[in-house]
Amino acid sequence: MKKIKKIAVLTSGGDAPGMNAAIRAVVRTGIHHDLEVFGIRRGYDGLVHDDIFQMEAESVAQIIQRGGTMLKTVRSEEFRTEKGLEKAYQNIQKYKIDALAVIGGDGTFTGAKIFGKKYGIPILGLPGTIDNDLAGTDYAIGYDTAINTVMNAVDKIRDTAESHDRLFVVEVMGRDSGLIALRSGISIGAEAVLIPEIEVDYDKIIEKLSKNTRKNKSSRIVIVAEGDKDGGIVVAEKLKESFPHFDIRVSILGHIQRGGRPSCMDRVLASRLGVAAVEGLLQGRKGEMVGIVCGEVVYTPFDRSIKHIDKIDENLTNMVDILSL
Ligand code: F6P
């Protein structure tokens, strides 16, 4: 095994609160182990176009509390091409970079898998996505902050929904995953949560909303994940057909969910994963995502980490029904 002396870090894909804390942890752990550490701006695009710079402990001062990513991020089209991969490899050689730490989601890890295999570069991934749709970690960096953002926003919507006796359909992020919808839905006492992993049973939802078990119930909130096949607007239209007397409004929360100061949990998670990624690389690990499962650091091959399907816990989906009477 080649001795690792120089490592580089990048963020790629959608940004997530806590990515800065992860960058900080990678840089400082690298320096702690006497490595030279480079930052790559704008994800894999920066690797292709040589937007690479040396980082010191000072470079990551005062970023742990900041949302977004100081390294910036893109979803690189060029890195998907043979030519792009070749240019990226030339820059790896130019800076004599021995290993990479990449922070992102499934797209980031798919790129890492291909690049690492093709050129024999050790790469470890840190899960950074508000969607939390990766296997091999209980939580991804950014998820906790995002669900708290949704919870705080929907608490405000509940106030106005109560005042006007309205039904709100709130669409939250999650392209292929209902995990933001599910946990935030439980936290705000949603009447129903619609997620892409489970086929929507409109009859059941309509029966639930018709029940009126509590006479004084005046507001209703239905949370819809962005990846639901209908989406918030169509869901609202369908509900209006069954409940013409309901005053229905739609609220699409959008990119507010991706910003903001990372929560304490996200900062600690990102710090742990950053340390574990650098130490994993030094131990000779590669082609894996570092995660935390039941409190323990685990390494999961990229191939497996990008399949999140086992993450929906039926106990949580059942709870939505039981608790929102
Ligand atoms: O993957 C994170 C995510 O926020 C998804 O939930 C959402 O579908 C997507 O990114 C939005 O991407 P963009 O910022 O490119 O519109």
mmCIF file of N, CA and C in Angstrom, residues 146-152 154-155 158 180-190 193 223 319-320 323:
data_model
loop_
_atom_site.group_PDB
_atom_site.id
_atom_site.type_symbol
_atom_site.label_atom_id
_atom_site.label_comp_id
_atom_site.label_asym_id
_atom_site.label_seq_id
_atom_site.Cartn_x
_atom_site.Cartn_y
_atom_site.Cartn_z
ATOM 1 N N ALA A 146 -32.307 19.866 8.403
ATOM 2 C CA ALA A 146 -33.418 20.046 7.454
ATOM 3 C C ALA A 146 -34.761 19.692 8.095
ATOM 4 N N ILE A 147 -34.807 18.589 8.856
ATOM 5 C CA ILE A 147 -36.119 18.229 9.434
ATOM 6 C C ILE A 147 -36.525 19.217 10.527
ATOM 7 N N ASN A 148 -35.528 19.811 11.185
ATOM 8 C CA ASN A 148 -35.868 20.861 12.160
ATOM 9 C C ASN A 148 -36.364 22.120 11.451
ATOM 10 N N THR A 149 -35.777 22.422 10.288
ATOM 11 C CA THR A 149 -36.242 23.570 9.499
ATOM 12 C C THR A 149 -37.698 23.346 9.078
ATOM 13 N N VAL A 150 -37.981 22.135 8.607
ATOM 14 C CA VAL A 150 -39.360 21.828 8.182
ATOM 15 C C VAL A 150 -40.305 21.932 9.383
ATOM 16 N N MET A 151 -39.891 21.345 10.496
ATOM 17 C CA MET A 151 -40.743 21.369 11.694
ATOM 18 C C MET A 151 -41.079 22.814 12.098
ATOM 19 N N ASN A 152 -40.059 23.673 12.128
ATOM 20 C CA ASN A 152 -40.290 25.061 12.535
ATOM 21 C C ASN A 152 -41.201 25.791 11.547
ATOM 22 N N VAL A 154 -43.479 24.377 9.557
ATOM 23 C CA VAL A 154 -44.853 23.851 9.583
ATOM 24 C C VAL A 154 -45.554 24.222 10.893
ATOM 25 N N ASP A 155 -44.808 24.383 11.968
ATOM 26 C CA ASP A 155 -45.430 24.906 13.203
ATOM 27 C C ASP A 155 -46.088 26.266 12.917
ATOM 28 N N ARG A 158 -49.168 25.766 10.928
ATOM 29 C CA ARG A 158 -50.252 25.247 11.791
ATOM 30 C C ARG A 158 -50.992 26.410 12.475
ATOM 31 N N ILE A 180 -37.483 12.889 4.875
ATOM 32 C CA ILE A 180 -37.717 14.244 5.424
ATOM 33 C C ILE A 180 -39.199 14.348 5.778
ATOM 34 N N ALA A 181 -40.051 13.903 4.855
ATOM 35 C CA ALA A 181 -41.502 13.990 5.067
ATOM 36 C C ALA A 181 -41.923 13.198 6.302
ATOM 37 N N LEU A 182 -41.383 12.007 6.442
ATOM 38 C CA LEU A 182 -41.837 11.111 7.499
ATOM 39 C C LEU A 182 -41.522 11.650 8.906
ATOM 40 N N ARG A 183 -40.247 11.987 9.133
ATOM 41 C CA ARG A 183 -39.908 12.441 10.495
ATOM 42 C C ARG A 183 -40.488 13.822 10.793
ATOM 43 N N SER A 184 -40.426 14.737 9.804
ATOM 44 C CA SER A 184 -40.983 16.061 10.093
ATOM 45 C C SER A 184 -42.498 15.933 10.274
ATOM 46 N N GLY A 185 -43.117 15.023 9.514
ATOM 47 C CA GLY A 185 -44.568 14.819 9.630
ATOM 48 C C GLY A 185 -44.960 14.357 11.026
ATOM 49 N N ILE A 186 -44.188 13.420 11.562
ATOM 50 C CA ILE A 186 -44.480 12.948 12.929
ATOM 51 C C ILE A 186 -44.313 14.112 13.919
ATOM 52 N N SER A 187 -43.272 14.902 13.697
ATOM 53 C CA SER A 187 -42.949 15.962 14.669
ATOM 54 C C SER A 187 -43.999 17.067 14.691
ATOM 55 N N ILE A 188 -44.767 17.225 13.613
ATOM 56 C CA ILE A 188 -45.765 18.312 13.624
ATOM 57 C C ILE A 188 -47.188 17.753 13.745
ATOM 58 N N GLY A 189 -47.299 16.440 13.954
ATOM 59 C CA GLY A 189 -48.632 15.837 14.116
ATOM 60 C C GLY A 189 -49.439 15.858 12.828
ATOM 61 N N ALA A 190 -48.786 15.522 11.704
ATOM 62 C CA ALA A 190 -49.487 15.545 10.411
ATOM 63 C C ALA A 190 -50.623 14.532 10.385
ATOM 64 N N VAL A 193 -48.993 11.519 5.703
ATOM 65 C CA VAL A 193 -47.675 11.763 5.100
ATOM 66 C C VAL A 193 -47.584 10.900 3.842
ATOM 67 N N ILE A 223 -48.480 16.190 4.746
ATOM 68 C CA ILE A 223 -47.108 16.410 4.261
ATOM 69 C C ILE A 223 -46.881 15.510 3.040
ATOM 70 N N MET A 319 -47.040 5.031 12.952
ATOM 71 C CA MET A 319 -47.241 6.033 14.011
ATOM 72 C C MET A 319 -48.037 7.240 13.536
ATOM 73 N N VAL A 320 -47.830 7.622 12.272
ATOM 74 C CA VAL A 320 -48.544 8.779 11.734
ATOM 75 C C VAL A 320 -50.046 8.534 11.885
ATOM 76 N N LEU A 323 -51.231 8.342 15.796
ATOM 77 C CA LEU A 323 -51.149 9.540 16.647
ATOM 78 C C LEU A 323 -51.976 10.735 16.187
#
